[in-house]
Amino acid sequence: MIYQDSKTLLEVRGLRATVNGIEILKGIDLTVRSGEVHAIMGTNGSGKSTFAKVLAGHNAYKVTGGSVTFEGNDLFGLEPEERARAGLFLAFQYPIEIPGVANSHFLRLAYNTVQAQRGRDELDPLEFEDFVREKMKLLEMNPDFLDRGVNEGFSGGEKKRNEILQMALLEPRLAILDETDSGLDIDALRIVTNGVNQLANKDNAIILVTHYQRLLNYIEPDYVHVMTAGRIIKTGGKALALDLEARGYDWVGVEQRDAAGA
Amino acid sequence: MSAVLQNLVNQPYKHGFVTEIESDVAPRGLNEDTIRLISAKKNEPAWLLEFRLKAYQQWLKMEEPKWPNVTYPKIDFQAISYYSAPKPKQKLSSMDEVDPELLRTFEKLGVPMHERAALAGVAVDVIFDSVSVATTYKQKLAEVGIIFCSISEAVQMHPDLVKQYLGAVVPVGDNYYAALNSAVFTDGTFCFLPKGVKCPMDLSTYFRINTEESGQFERTLIIAEEDASVSYLEGCTAPKFDTNQLHAAVVELVALDNADIKYSTVQNWYAGDENGLGGIYNFVTKRGLAKGVNSRVSWTQVETGSAITWKYPSCILQGDNSVGEFYSVAVTNNYQQADTGTKMVHLGKNTRSTIVSKGISAGHSNNSYRGLVRIAPTAAGARNYSQCDSMLIGDQCGANTFPYIQVRNHSAKVEHEASTSKIGEDQLFYFAQRGIGNEEAVSMIINGFCKDVFQQLPMEFAVEATKLLGFKLEGSVG
């Protein structure tokens, strides 16, 4: 939602990035203010997921130009774990399995790390157990997931719920959800998006990275951005997503070229 | 490898051995005279000299094993001095004299304060009250009839027991290094549990009298009579230094009817520097004989040190329904080489064995599991389960698995599972994105990987081992 007294959380200016020497992001501009929900849409290979990973600090990507500030600080001056502790959260498109590491242990360590950063109390295993079980209800997750290895043998939908559970625990300032809707059946999509909606408030912001308009029926965006070939080429309101759904992505590029030629 | 990884892998090992040890040393070289000298210095009975000479004669005819997956320059056995009088190491008079780096290591490993002093070589009476912990310990054991002393002391005090069991499990000519050890061993541990005695506490070399100079050819003998049981801990997690490069120990365990011996090791000898210079060659023969019905021999090892580890703690399952277990974590970093595993030899009916091996390789190291499961024709109904997992950190290291399975009884069941995994950048990124730094992430992944083995360790040992692994691999992923 757009609020009058919102604060700028993320400011991206002319961001360029390469992977293996190939330029994927070719000058991205984006401003995200507290309370807002942004959707970044685009075809496969348009650079959406790369953008998400660059913000989170994946070391396979090299930033070659531009700047990003997060709550006024230079984001690229921070290590990935520092970005996370500062309140930048990425819900992974393909959450990684970590066999042998109990989910409860992992969740508690992540939670306590962020709590410590914020000068708040850490929880011992018993306190955390109660706390996390409460959060799991939001996502209709079975407590058995706490005893399993992190994402180990989870179905696609279970992994995505586990991601949003982490979002619920860590209470990020900015959450980037990378294709969180992919691989979800209709019930799981409802549960996951319901969880996200309950976590959204006027102090945080959400960036949804997605192919499909379907997700936006559940989480209403304030802005929709279309990304093609490493640039945001069009920005609009929710109606833009419906246009994309009806007409595909090609027309945006055509309109863009026409505008450039005119 | 990323720069961070390079940087951390290349951290120097800061704890060199500098203290000069005053000692009464035999001339270098090995011949019958050297052996007679050792035996005479130790005032040994004639049968033990015979035992040594017989071993020496066998050793002369043997060749160094070439089959392990390790490489090292040829050892000049004539350049080694085989006897040095067991004089205590030079004592420091207070903790202030201890290398602060060493203290930092102890702190990181969580070694208890009073143990730090003893491990660092500070005279114990400076730290403790006049009543020594070791003495109290020994009295308590004597009350229940347990003999726990150095093997030299046992030779003097309990010659019949030593004579009966020494070499009963590992014969003098068993292998090259066992033969060498049998000829020249200077000291080690002896432990005897009489019939029906359950040892009231975990026994540890740390509390044994005369542990200071057990020497490079250590000999250990543990006997549990009918219905007796014991849990024995060897080594400690603190780094251990020695001026001798070659170590060839022999450990023999004998379990009679319904007896239970659990032997846990944490090995953290000096591993050499980041270029593979120096470090201990650890060539060890460990074998347990589950002689009686329903007996059990269980090995748990956490191997993190030594430049070269060559070690196969084994079980001979002779008694019907006897059980053999081998739980192992072997970690190699830099240029360390490990060829380690076990042998489970099933002779008795319905004998069962379990093998769980976890190998972790980092840096330029090479880590091999080598295991034999042999089911003899007599071992009707025998069962074995083996699980061998390898984990690679970085892309310069190696992991190998060499399982040998010989089944000569059709009623036997043998299962073998193996896996290889890699700590990936993506796993570390996932942790980082949740605020968890690389070192903590690696430690969590490694401990998850080793969980099945650590569960077998006595409680406080498990905690130390967990920290030790984190310490050994500190920064090997980045």
XYZ file of C-alpha atoms in Angstrom:
740
model
C 0.000 0.000 0.000
C 1.172 3.542 -0.713
C 1.425 5.666 2.419
C 1.918 9.408 2.702
C 4.633 9.266 5.368
C 6.571 6.376 3.833
C 10.355 6.174 3.878
C 12.654 5.169 1.062
C 13.921 1.651 1.700
C 15.636 0.771 -1.541
C 17.066 3.051 -4.174
C 18.520 1.427 -7.281
C 20.248 3.654 -9.845
C 21.675 2.476 -13.157
C 22.511 -0.975 -11.809
C 24.611 -3.137 -14.103
C 25.817 -6.664 -13.355
C 27.498 -9.553 -15.162
C 27.748 -13.279 -14.674
C 30.740 -15.080 -16.223
C 31.538 -11.873 -18.083
C 28.111 -11.621 -19.715
C 26.124 -8.524 -18.875
C 22.677 -9.450 -17.540
C 21.555 -6.245 -15.837
C 21.937 -3.248 -18.109
C 20.986 -0.241 -16.047
C 18.127 -0.750 -13.608
C 16.383 2.058 -11.793
C 13.918 1.337 -9.021
C 12.752 3.030 -5.857
C 10.916 1.092 -3.174
C 9.327 2.875 -0.212
C 8.027 1.418 3.017
C 4.557 -0.067 2.823
C 4.775 -0.728 -0.923
C 4.388 -3.944 -2.867
C 6.216 -4.054 -6.198
C 5.863 -6.751 -8.824
C 8.670 -7.310 -11.311
C 7.450 -9.270 -14.284
C 9.171 -10.461 -17.395
C 9.989 -13.435 -19.548
C 12.583 -16.092 -18.775
C 16.076 -14.663 -19.039
C 14.969 -11.062 -18.678
C 17.172 -10.648 -15.584
C 14.512 -10.706 -12.829
C 16.110 -13.448 -10.726
C 19.580 -12.030 -11.328
C 18.377 -8.710 -9.970
C 17.098 -10.463 -6.830
C 20.381 -12.333 -6.320
C 22.521 -9.250 -6.943
C 20.610 -7.398 -4.244
C 21.131 -10.299 -1.836
C 24.843 -10.481 -2.724
C 25.319 -13.816 -4.516
C 29.013 -13.975 -5.398
C 28.468 -15.450 -8.871
C 27.332 -12.002 -9.996
C 29.603 -9.057 -10.453
C 28.279 -5.532 -10.084
C 29.798 -3.446 -12.883
C 27.969 -0.160 -12.528
C 25.359 1.895 -10.752
C 24.481 2.156 -7.091
C 22.057 0.690 -4.594
C 21.238 2.117 -1.206
C 19.263 0.253 1.436
C 17.793 2.526 4.096
C 20.330 5.122 3.017
C 23.388 2.846 3.275
C 25.484 1.558 0.397
C 24.200 -1.997 -0.037
C 27.346 -3.182 -1.820
C 29.448 -2.204 1.180
C 27.790 -5.062 3.074
C 28.527 -8.802 2.983
C 25.541 -11.029 2.136
C 25.031 -11.989 5.795
C 25.199 -8.322 6.812
C 22.526 -7.453 4.261
C 20.348 -10.195 5.731
C 20.903 -8.938 9.267
C 20.102 -5.409 8.096
C 16.686 -6.661 7.042
C 16.988 -7.655 3.399
C 15.346 -11.007 2.793
C 15.282 -13.187 -0.298
C 12.763 -16.003 -0.591
C 14.582 -18.355 -2.938
C 13.152 -19.648 -6.182
C 14.877 -22.981 -5.505
C 15.497 -23.294 -1.745
C 18.652 -25.297 -1.044
C 18.558 -28.620 0.801
C 20.961 -28.925 3.732
C 20.919 -32.563 4.792
C 21.700 -33.374 8.397
C 21.063 -29.845 9.698
C 17.788 -29.806 11.627
C 15.358 -27.184 10.372
C 14.605 -26.078 13.946
C 18.307 -25.524 14.624
C 18.766 -23.566 11.403
C 15.675 -21.426 11.948
C 16.655 -20.625 15.512
C 20.195 -19.676 14.584
C 18.942 -17.382 11.812
C 16.328 -15.883 14.127
C 18.761 -15.273 16.971
C 21.364 -13.775 14.649
C 18.894 -11.191 13.425
C 17.534 -10.604 16.927
C 21.033 -9.953 18.224
C 21.608 -7.480 15.394
C 18.494 -5.596 16.447
C 19.507 -5.588 20.085
C 16.627 -7.866 21.036
C 16.560 -10.963 23.206
C 17.590 -14.287 21.744
C 15.468 -17.365 22.407
C 16.647 -20.655 23.858
C 15.556 -23.865 22.114
C 12.433 -24.352 24.240
C 11.236 -20.756 23.920
C 11.951 -20.844 20.216
C 9.972 -24.055 19.779
C 6.823 -22.350 21.102
C 7.480 -19.236 19.070
C 8.090 -21.009 15.780
C 5.098 -23.330 16.194
C 2.893 -20.283 16.444
C 4.382 -18.873 13.238
C 3.949 -22.212 11.490
C 0.197 -22.040 12.002
C 0.161 -19.022 9.720
C 1.440 -21.243 6.921
C -0.511 -24.334 7.972
C 2.761 -26.223 8.401
C 3.046 -29.436 10.368
C 5.484 -29.096 13.338
C 7.213 -32.256 12.036
C 9.067 -29.986 9.638
C 11.129 -28.687 12.537
C 12.800 -32.043 13.067
C 13.684 -32.674 9.442
C 16.842 -31.528 7.660
C 16.569 -28.025 6.174
C 14.393 -28.459 3.050
C 15.574 -32.087 2.925
C 13.090 -34.116 0.923
C 10.534 -31.291 1.098
C 8.114 -31.020 -1.815
C 8.266 -27.840 -3.911
C 5.320 -26.393 -2.017
C 6.785 -27.312 1.367
C 10.042 -25.582 0.502
C 8.192 -22.391 -0.443
C 6.242 -22.456 2.815
C 9.490 -22.914 4.703
C 10.798 -19.786 2.933
C 7.826 -17.703 4.003
C 8.124 -19.147 7.510
C 11.642 -17.699 7.582
C 10.277 -14.387 6.397
C 7.779 -14.491 9.246
C 10.563 -15.212 11.751
C 13.072 -12.675 10.492
C 10.596 -9.808 9.930
C 12.625 -8.214 7.129
C 12.381 -4.571 6.104
C 12.458 -5.617 2.479
C 11.409 -9.062 1.278
C 12.172 -10.153 -2.265
C 10.098 -13.157 -3.253
C 11.725 -14.835 -6.241
C 9.068 -16.817 -8.134
C 7.516 -17.911 -4.889
C 4.405 -18.918 -6.813
C 6.146 -21.341 -9.160
C 5.443 -24.974 -8.472
C 2.570 -24.255 -6.099
C -0.856 -25.815 -6.473
C -3.853 -23.596 -5.884
C -4.230 -24.443 -2.174
C -0.564 -23.937 -1.426
C -0.605 -20.657 -3.345
C -3.495 -19.436 -1.219
C -1.749 -20.409 2.012
C 1.612 -18.920 1.063
C 0.175 -15.648 -0.262
C -2.102 -15.338 2.737
C 1.010 -15.644 4.897
C 2.783 -12.928 2.916
C -0.234 -10.594 3.128
C -0.344 -10.956 6.877
C 3.334 -10.052 7.115
C 3.045 -6.938 4.959
C 2.740 -3.697 6.908
C 3.439 -0.011 6.526
C 7.049 -0.322 7.705
C 8.209 -3.014 5.332
C 8.111 -3.568 1.613
C 7.831 -6.503 -0.746
C 9.219 -7.121 -4.216
C 7.492 -9.962 -6.036
C 9.430 -11.453 -8.915
C 7.118 -13.487 -11.097
C 6.194 -14.645 -14.590
C 2.517 -14.824 -14.002
C -0.261 -12.453 -13.201
C -1.871 -15.274 -11.185
C 0.170 -14.409 -8.096
C -1.066 -10.841 -8.232
C -4.636 -12.006 -7.736
C -3.562 -12.975 -4.249
C -1.035 -10.277 -3.389
C -2.047 -6.915 -4.724
C 0.875 -4.856 -6.034
C 1.093 -1.075 -5.894
C 3.460 -1.046 -8.849
C 4.086 -3.449 -11.697
C 7.401 -3.269 -13.557
C 8.153 -5.041 -16.787
C 11.715 -6.203 -17.212
C 13.198 -7.111 -20.585
C 16.836 -7.738 -21.442
C 18.135 -6.419 -18.145
C 16.124 -3.206 -17.991
C 12.816 -2.100 -16.544
C 11.063 -0.887 -19.648
C 7.623 -0.105 -18.320
C 6.082 0.664 -14.959
C 2.401 0.858 -14.139
C -0.258 -0.059 -11.630
C -2.021 -3.342 -11.126
C -3.809 -2.979 -14.464
C -0.511 -3.417 -16.279
C -0.285 -6.970 -15.011
C -3.708 -7.731 -16.444
C -2.647 -6.308 -19.784
C 0.423 -8.518 -19.752
C -1.717 -11.514 -18.941
C -4.034 -10.772 -21.842
C -1.501 -9.647 -24.447
C 1.797 -11.261 -23.467
C 5.120 -9.434 -23.106
C 5.925 -8.683 -26.745
C 3.759 -5.624 -27.131
C 5.559 -3.800 -24.327
C 8.808 -3.985 -26.195
C 7.135 -2.882 -29.435
C 5.490 0.064 -27.698
C 8.870 0.930 -26.229
C 10.591 0.835 -29.622
C 7.816 2.901 -31.177
C 8.171 5.475 -28.444
C 11.912 5.572 -28.977
C 11.494 5.962 -32.715
C 8.859 8.683 -32.453
C 38.554 -21.498 -4.966
C 37.558 -18.050 -3.883
C 40.051 -15.650 -2.354
C 38.540 -15.995 1.096
C 38.924 -19.736 0.918
C 42.530 -19.447 -0.245
C 43.246 -17.039 2.512
C 41.755 -19.125 5.271
C 43.071 -22.458 4.078
C 46.514 -20.925 4.132
C 46.423 -19.818 7.728
C 49.657 -20.984 9.320
C 49.669 -23.514 12.126
C 51.091 -21.465 14.919
C 52.000 -24.021 17.508
C 55.449 -25.335 16.779
C 57.237 -27.552 19.238
C 60.131 -25.654 20.714
C 60.853 -27.106 24.134
C 64.102 -29.016 24.324
C 63.578 -32.289 26.112
C 66.339 -33.602 28.239
C 66.561 -37.304 27.691
C 68.601 -40.428 27.948
C 68.659 -41.487 24.318
C 69.855 -44.711 22.718
C 72.115 -44.461 19.661
C 70.243 -44.245 16.380
C 69.522 -47.422 14.475
C 67.739 -50.703 14.955
C 69.369 -54.073 15.601
C 69.164 -56.837 18.187
C 71.403 -54.905 20.535
C 69.009 -51.951 20.528
C 66.162 -54.275 21.448
C 68.191 -55.936 24.205
C 69.032 -52.451 25.479
C 65.361 -51.400 25.575
C 64.384 -54.604 27.342
C 67.229 -54.313 29.845
C 66.536 -50.629 30.574
C 62.955 -51.568 31.322
C 64.000 -54.546 33.410
C 61.769 -56.895 31.441
C 61.308 -60.635 31.934
C 62.960 -62.981 29.443
C 59.718 -63.908 27.673
C 59.148 -60.288 26.690
C 62.651 -59.984 25.247
C 61.893 -63.153 23.253
C 58.640 -61.565 22.067
C 60.518 -58.476 20.887
C 63.292 -60.403 19.161
C 60.814 -62.649 17.401
C 58.962 -59.565 16.169
C 62.215 -58.026 14.982
C 63.132 -61.168 13.014
C 59.737 -61.098 11.327
C 60.024 -57.369 10.597
C 63.378 -57.880 8.854
C 61.674 -60.180 6.358
C 58.760 -57.839 5.701
C 58.265 -54.891 3.392
C 56.552 -51.588 3.956
C 53.007 -51.770 2.666
C 52.639 -50.057 -0.709
C 48.887 -50.466 -1.159
C 47.654 -47.469 0.873
C 46.564 -44.481 -1.183
C 49.232 -42.232 0.329
C 52.660 -41.034 -0.745
C 55.631 -40.075 1.403
C 59.400 -40.239 1.166
C 61.051 -43.486 2.195
C 61.540 -43.746 5.944
C 65.074 -44.444 7.108
C 64.491 -46.769 10.043
C 68.181 -46.686 10.933
C 68.011 -42.927 11.490
C 65.541 -43.255 14.346
C 66.481 -43.536 17.968
C 64.355 -46.283 19.497
C 64.810 -45.587 23.155
C 64.592 -42.486 25.181
C 64.250 -42.636 28.930
C 60.839 -41.477 30.075
C 61.912 -38.214 31.606
C 59.116 -35.741 32.148
C 58.792 -32.816 29.771
C 60.182 -29.553 31.028
C 57.597 -28.021 33.282
C 56.517 -24.434 33.109
C 55.983 -22.838 36.463
C 52.790 -20.944 35.658
C 50.159 -20.382 33.003
C 51.800 -17.033 32.196
C 54.630 -18.885 30.482
C 52.337 -20.720 28.112
C 52.206 -19.627 24.479
C 49.139 -17.377 24.276
C 48.271 -18.889 20.882
C 48.023 -22.286 22.498
C 45.755 -20.883 25.178
C 43.586 -19.317 22.502
C 43.294 -22.740 20.870
C 42.261 -24.338 24.159
C 39.695 -21.659 24.659
C 38.271 -22.166 21.186
C 38.071 -25.886 21.813
C 36.485 -25.388 25.200
C 39.131 -27.396 27.045
C 38.411 -27.113 30.791
C 40.683 -24.705 32.638
C 42.529 -27.256 34.781
C 43.171 -29.473 31.757
C 44.582 -26.547 29.801
C 47.342 -26.193 32.328
C 48.282 -29.842 32.242
C 48.141 -29.980 28.446
C 50.276 -26.907 28.084
C 52.942 -28.543 30.237
C 52.478 -26.562 33.405
C 53.436 -28.627 36.441
C 50.197 -30.010 37.782
C 51.032 -29.405 41.432
C 51.164 -25.696 40.703
C 47.545 -25.827 39.695
C 45.978 -28.573 41.744
C 45.719 -29.174 45.435
C 48.184 -31.630 46.844
C 45.819 -34.536 46.155
C 46.350 -35.438 42.540
C 43.302 -36.144 40.421
C 45.044 -39.119 38.913
C 45.699 -40.744 42.274
C 42.114 -40.381 43.397
C 41.002 -41.858 40.136
C 43.245 -44.851 40.446
C 42.101 -45.625 43.981
C 38.495 -45.634 42.933
C 39.242 -48.135 40.171
C 41.303 -50.373 42.421
C 38.344 -50.657 44.796
C 36.341 -52.493 42.118
C 39.315 -54.564 41.014
C 40.178 -52.766 37.788
C 43.834 -52.602 36.825
C 44.622 -49.416 34.923
C 48.271 -48.523 34.537
C 51.088 -48.115 32.064
C 52.014 -51.265 30.221
C 55.547 -51.095 31.660
C 54.073 -51.145 35.132
C 51.789 -54.028 34.161
C 54.770 -56.037 32.902
C 56.299 -55.702 36.370
C 53.164 -56.055 38.474
C 50.915 -58.363 36.410
C 53.294 -60.306 34.140
C 51.011 -63.322 33.741
C 48.135 -61.258 32.381
C 50.373 -59.374 29.963
C 52.030 -62.588 28.827
C 48.671 -64.229 28.217
C 47.207 -61.448 26.099
C 50.043 -59.471 24.505
C 50.093 -60.322 20.804
C 46.949 -62.455 21.147
C 44.985 -60.186 18.812
C 47.750 -58.598 16.767
C 50.454 -61.276 16.326
C 54.044 -60.035 16.185
C 54.247 -60.563 12.441
C 50.804 -59.184 11.617
C 52.027 -56.325 9.466
C 55.140 -54.245 8.956
C 54.387 -51.545 11.509
C 52.876 -53.891 14.074
C 56.043 -55.999 13.888
C 58.166 -52.887 14.365
C 56.047 -51.824 17.329
C 56.234 -55.303 18.892
C 60.019 -55.169 18.668
C 60.564 -51.693 20.077
C 57.479 -50.440 21.959
C 58.440 -48.429 25.000
C 55.203 -47.753 26.794
C 51.446 -47.514 26.586
C 48.318 -48.397 28.488
C 47.194 -51.571 30.181
C 43.670 -52.085 31.393
C 42.120 -55.211 32.881
C 38.500 -55.599 33.938
C 37.830 -58.717 35.959
C 34.718 -60.820 35.544
C 31.464 -58.999 36.114
C 32.937 -55.526 36.622
C 31.301 -52.591 34.903
C 33.752 -49.738 34.924
C 32.171 -46.933 36.969
C 33.589 -44.150 34.784
C 34.996 -43.526 31.341
C 38.704 -44.288 31.376
C 40.970 -41.822 29.698
C 44.669 -41.776 28.882
C 44.650 -38.275 30.204
C 44.321 -39.505 33.768
C 46.728 -42.371 33.460
C 49.938 -42.014 35.457
C 53.081 -41.628 33.328
C 51.363 -40.368 30.233
C 53.915 -37.716 29.530
C 56.265 -39.737 27.373
C 54.391 -42.685 25.987
C 56.692 -42.471 23.004
C 56.322 -43.033 19.340
C 55.751 -46.786 19.583
C 52.825 -46.956 21.929
C 51.291 -50.254 22.997
C 47.832 -50.598 24.471
C 46.141 -53.699 25.796
C 42.604 -53.797 27.178
C 41.000 -56.970 28.469
C 37.397 -57.296 29.601
C 36.557 -60.601 31.232
C 33.111 -62.201 31.264
C 30.274 -59.684 31.753
C 32.698 -56.770 32.211
C 32.361 -53.481 30.380
C 34.440 -50.371 29.824
C 34.481 -47.186 27.808
C 37.975 -45.960 27.042
C 38.929 -42.555 25.634
C 42.202 -42.067 23.854
C 43.748 -38.724 23.107
C 42.194 -35.349 23.446
C 41.041 -32.556 21.228
C 43.894 -30.227 22.098
C 46.698 -30.143 19.521
C 49.426 -32.636 20.271
C 53.036 -32.179 19.270
C 55.918 -34.531 19.077
C 59.436 -34.324 17.772
C 59.135 -37.848 16.371
C 57.728 -37.988 12.902
C 56.950 -41.706 12.759
C 54.309 -43.111 15.071
C 53.446 -46.785 14.948
C 51.114 -47.781 17.754
C 49.390 -51.091 18.399
C 46.132 -51.421 20.308
C 44.685 -54.809 21.238
C 41.283 -55.362 22.806
C 39.939 -58.664 24.097
C 36.291 -59.114 25.093
C 35.216 -62.389 26.691
C 31.616 -63.674 27.028
C 29.072 -60.827 27.282
C 31.854 -58.279 27.688
C 31.654 -54.851 26.128
C 34.562 -52.614 25.144
C 33.995 -49.185 23.690
C 37.119 -47.441 22.469
C 36.923 -43.779 21.437
C 39.744 -41.800 19.889
C 40.209 -38.172 19.070
C 43.434 -37.797 17.138
C 44.859 -34.313 16.674
C 48.571 -34.802 16.065
C 50.460 -32.071 14.263
C 49.384 -32.255 10.626
C 52.220 -30.407 8.921
C 52.177 -26.890 7.548
C 50.066 -25.495 4.724
C 52.594 -26.733 2.157
C 52.568 -30.257 3.517
C 55.928 -29.962 5.254
C 56.343 -31.833 8.499
C 53.591 -33.515 10.411
C 53.244 -36.928 11.996
C 53.089 -40.218 10.102
C 50.509 -42.124 12.069
C 50.686 -45.831 11.173
C 48.492 -47.615 13.671
C 47.240 -51.162 14.093
C 44.112 -51.397 16.211
C 42.188 -54.599 16.557
C 39.566 -55.954 18.903
C 38.779 -59.598 19.450
C 35.169 -60.233 20.342
C 36.124 -63.636 21.665
C 33.157 -64.546 23.811
C 29.493 -65.080 23.001
C 27.425 -61.864 22.948
C 30.530 -59.749 23.320
C 30.874 -56.332 21.724
C 33.801 -54.294 20.464
C 33.023 -50.763 19.388
C 35.452 -48.275 17.827
C 34.696 -44.592 17.480
C 37.335 -42.345 16.007
C 37.621 -38.692 15.124
C 40.783 -38.324 13.084
C 41.777 -34.747 12.375
C 45.539 -34.552 12.723
C 48.686 -36.202 11.307
C 50.232 -35.648 7.896
C 49.497 -39.276 7.054
C 46.977 -41.512 8.738
C 47.089 -45.245 8.071
C 44.703 -46.907 10.410
C 42.047 -49.633 10.339
C 40.524 -50.330 13.758
C 39.104 -53.796 13.259
C 36.913 -56.393 14.898
C 37.343 -60.141 14.876
C 33.878 -61.442 15.684
C 34.698 -64.883 17.001
C 32.023 -65.431 19.640
C 28.530 -66.333 18.491
C 26.195 -63.299 18.490
C 29.118 -60.955 18.979
C 28.905 -57.391 17.716
C 31.479 -55.157 16.039
C 31.072 -51.438 15.422
C 33.147 -48.809 13.680
C 32.143 -45.145 13.695
C 34.599 -42.805 12.079
C 35.032 -39.175 11.142
C 38.235 -38.455 9.245
C 39.028 -34.855 8.360
C 41.884 -33.869 6.084
C 42.955 -30.358 5.127
C 45.947 -28.772 3.342
C 48.178 -31.671 2.194
C 47.078 -34.266 4.741
C 46.567 -37.817 3.551
C 44.346 -40.363 5.240
C 43.795 -43.990 4.295
C 41.564 -45.280 7.033
C 38.708 -47.664 7.581
C 38.073 -50.971 9.260
C 37.972 -54.732 8.956
C 35.016 -56.730 10.197
C 35.837 -60.417 10.228
C 32.790 -62.541 10.990
C 33.646 -65.991 12.321
C 30.877 -66.766 14.823
C 27.205 -67.412 14.136
C 24.767 -64.488 14.014
C 27.568 -61.989 14.366
C 26.660 -58.411 13.478
C 28.733 -55.449 12.419
C 28.040 -51.804 11.654
C 30.352 -49.443 9.817
C 29.635 -45.711 9.611
C 32.423 -43.718 8.007
C 32.365 -39.981 7.312
C 35.281 -38.525 5.381
C 35.714 -34.778 4.984
C 38.375 -33.467 2.611
C 39.451 -29.863 2.217
C 42.433 -28.026 0.749
C 44.711 -30.300 -1.314
C 44.143 -33.279 0.912
C 43.341 -36.850 0.058
C 40.962 -38.933 2.137
C 40.325 -42.621 1.490
C 38.022 -45.068 3.179
C 39.246 -48.657 2.956
C 37.185 -51.365 4.547
C 36.918 -55.132 4.526
C 33.858 -57.143 5.464
C 34.653 -60.843 5.543
C 32.031 -63.439 6.313
C 33.654 -66.809 7.032
C 31.927 -70.123 6.149
C 31.254 -70.626 9.878
C 29.414 -67.301 10.266
C 25.859 -68.440 9.586
C 23.327 -65.634 9.873
C 25.994 -62.905 9.946
C 24.940 -59.364 9.104
C 26.797 -56.246 8.144
C 25.680 -52.728 7.383
C 28.175 -50.228 5.990
C 27.678 -46.588 5.217
C 30.539 -44.551 3.789
C 29.946 -40.891 3.091
C 32.421 -38.381 1.753
C 32.208 -34.626 1.757
C 34.398 -32.386 -0.341
C 35.219 -28.775 0.460
C 36.783 -26.872 -2.424
C 37.885 -28.435 -5.695
C 41.504 -29.422 -5.028
C 40.897 -32.322 -2.652
C 40.125 -35.979 -3.185
C 37.914 -38.633 -1.621
C 37.995 -42.346 -2.347
C 36.123 -45.377 -1.101
C 37.634 -48.863 -1.325
C 35.164 -51.388 0.057
C 36.173 -55.067 0.022
C 33.440 -57.610 0.653
C 34.092 -61.348 0.937
C 31.115 -63.530 1.732
C 31.536 -67.277 2.196
C 28.269 -68.109 3.876
C 25.067 -67.860 1.872
C 22.914 -66.991 4.900
C 24.787 -63.733 5.482
C 23.358 -60.295 4.748
C 25.720 -57.513 3.748
C 24.624 -53.993 2.881
C 26.833 -51.190 1.649
C 25.816 -47.591 1.042
C 28.056 -44.767 -0.091
C 27.613 -41.128 -0.986
C 29.705 -38.140 -1.957
C 28.609 -34.569 -1.427
C 30.117 -31.155 -1.671
C 29.608 -28.056 0.414
C 28.433 -25.754 -2.303
C 28.562 -22.011 -2.673
C 24.792 -22.073 -2.964
C 24.416 -23.728 0.433
C 26.653 -21.079 1.977
C 24.768 -18.305 0.207
C 21.524 -19.677 1.604
C 22.917 -19.506 5.148
C 24.342 -16.027 4.506
C 20.989 -14.807 3.257
C 19.584 -15.778 6.640
C 22.301 -13.831 8.445
C 24.567 -16.817 9.161
C 28.240 -16.326 8.249
C 30.379 -18.859 6.388
C 32.243 -20.305 9.327
C 29.147 -20.988 11.312
C 27.454 -22.401 8.224
C 30.300 -24.816 7.519
C 30.358 -25.888 11.121
C 26.619 -26.626 11.006
C 26.850 -28.561 7.751
C 29.832 -30.591 8.952
C 28.240 -31.401 12.277
C 25.053 -32.440 10.539
C 27.137 -34.690 8.312
C 28.978 -36.253 11.260
C 26.007 -36.509 13.615
C 25.746 -40.312 13.468
C 29.336 -40.662 14.629
C 29.371 -37.890 17.229
C 26.353 -39.491 18.866
C 28.598 -42.432 19.702
C 31.087 -40.315 21.612
C 30.809 -39.735 25.353
C 28.936 -36.485 25.936
C 31.686 -33.960 26.707
C 33.951 -35.543 24.127
C 31.252 -35.015 21.515
C 31.045 -31.333 22.367
C 34.809 -30.979 22.073
C 34.923 -32.933 18.836
C 32.279 -30.687 17.339
C 34.338 -27.621 18.136
C 37.517 -29.293 16.964
C 36.091 -29.919 13.522
C 35.016 -26.334 13.182
C 38.491 -25.310 14.216
C 40.276 -27.667 11.831
C 38.205 -26.509 8.908
C 38.101 -22.883 9.959
C 37.958 -20.878 6.807
C 38.437 -23.755 4.399
C 35.258 -22.648 2.655
C 34.701 -19.119 1.498
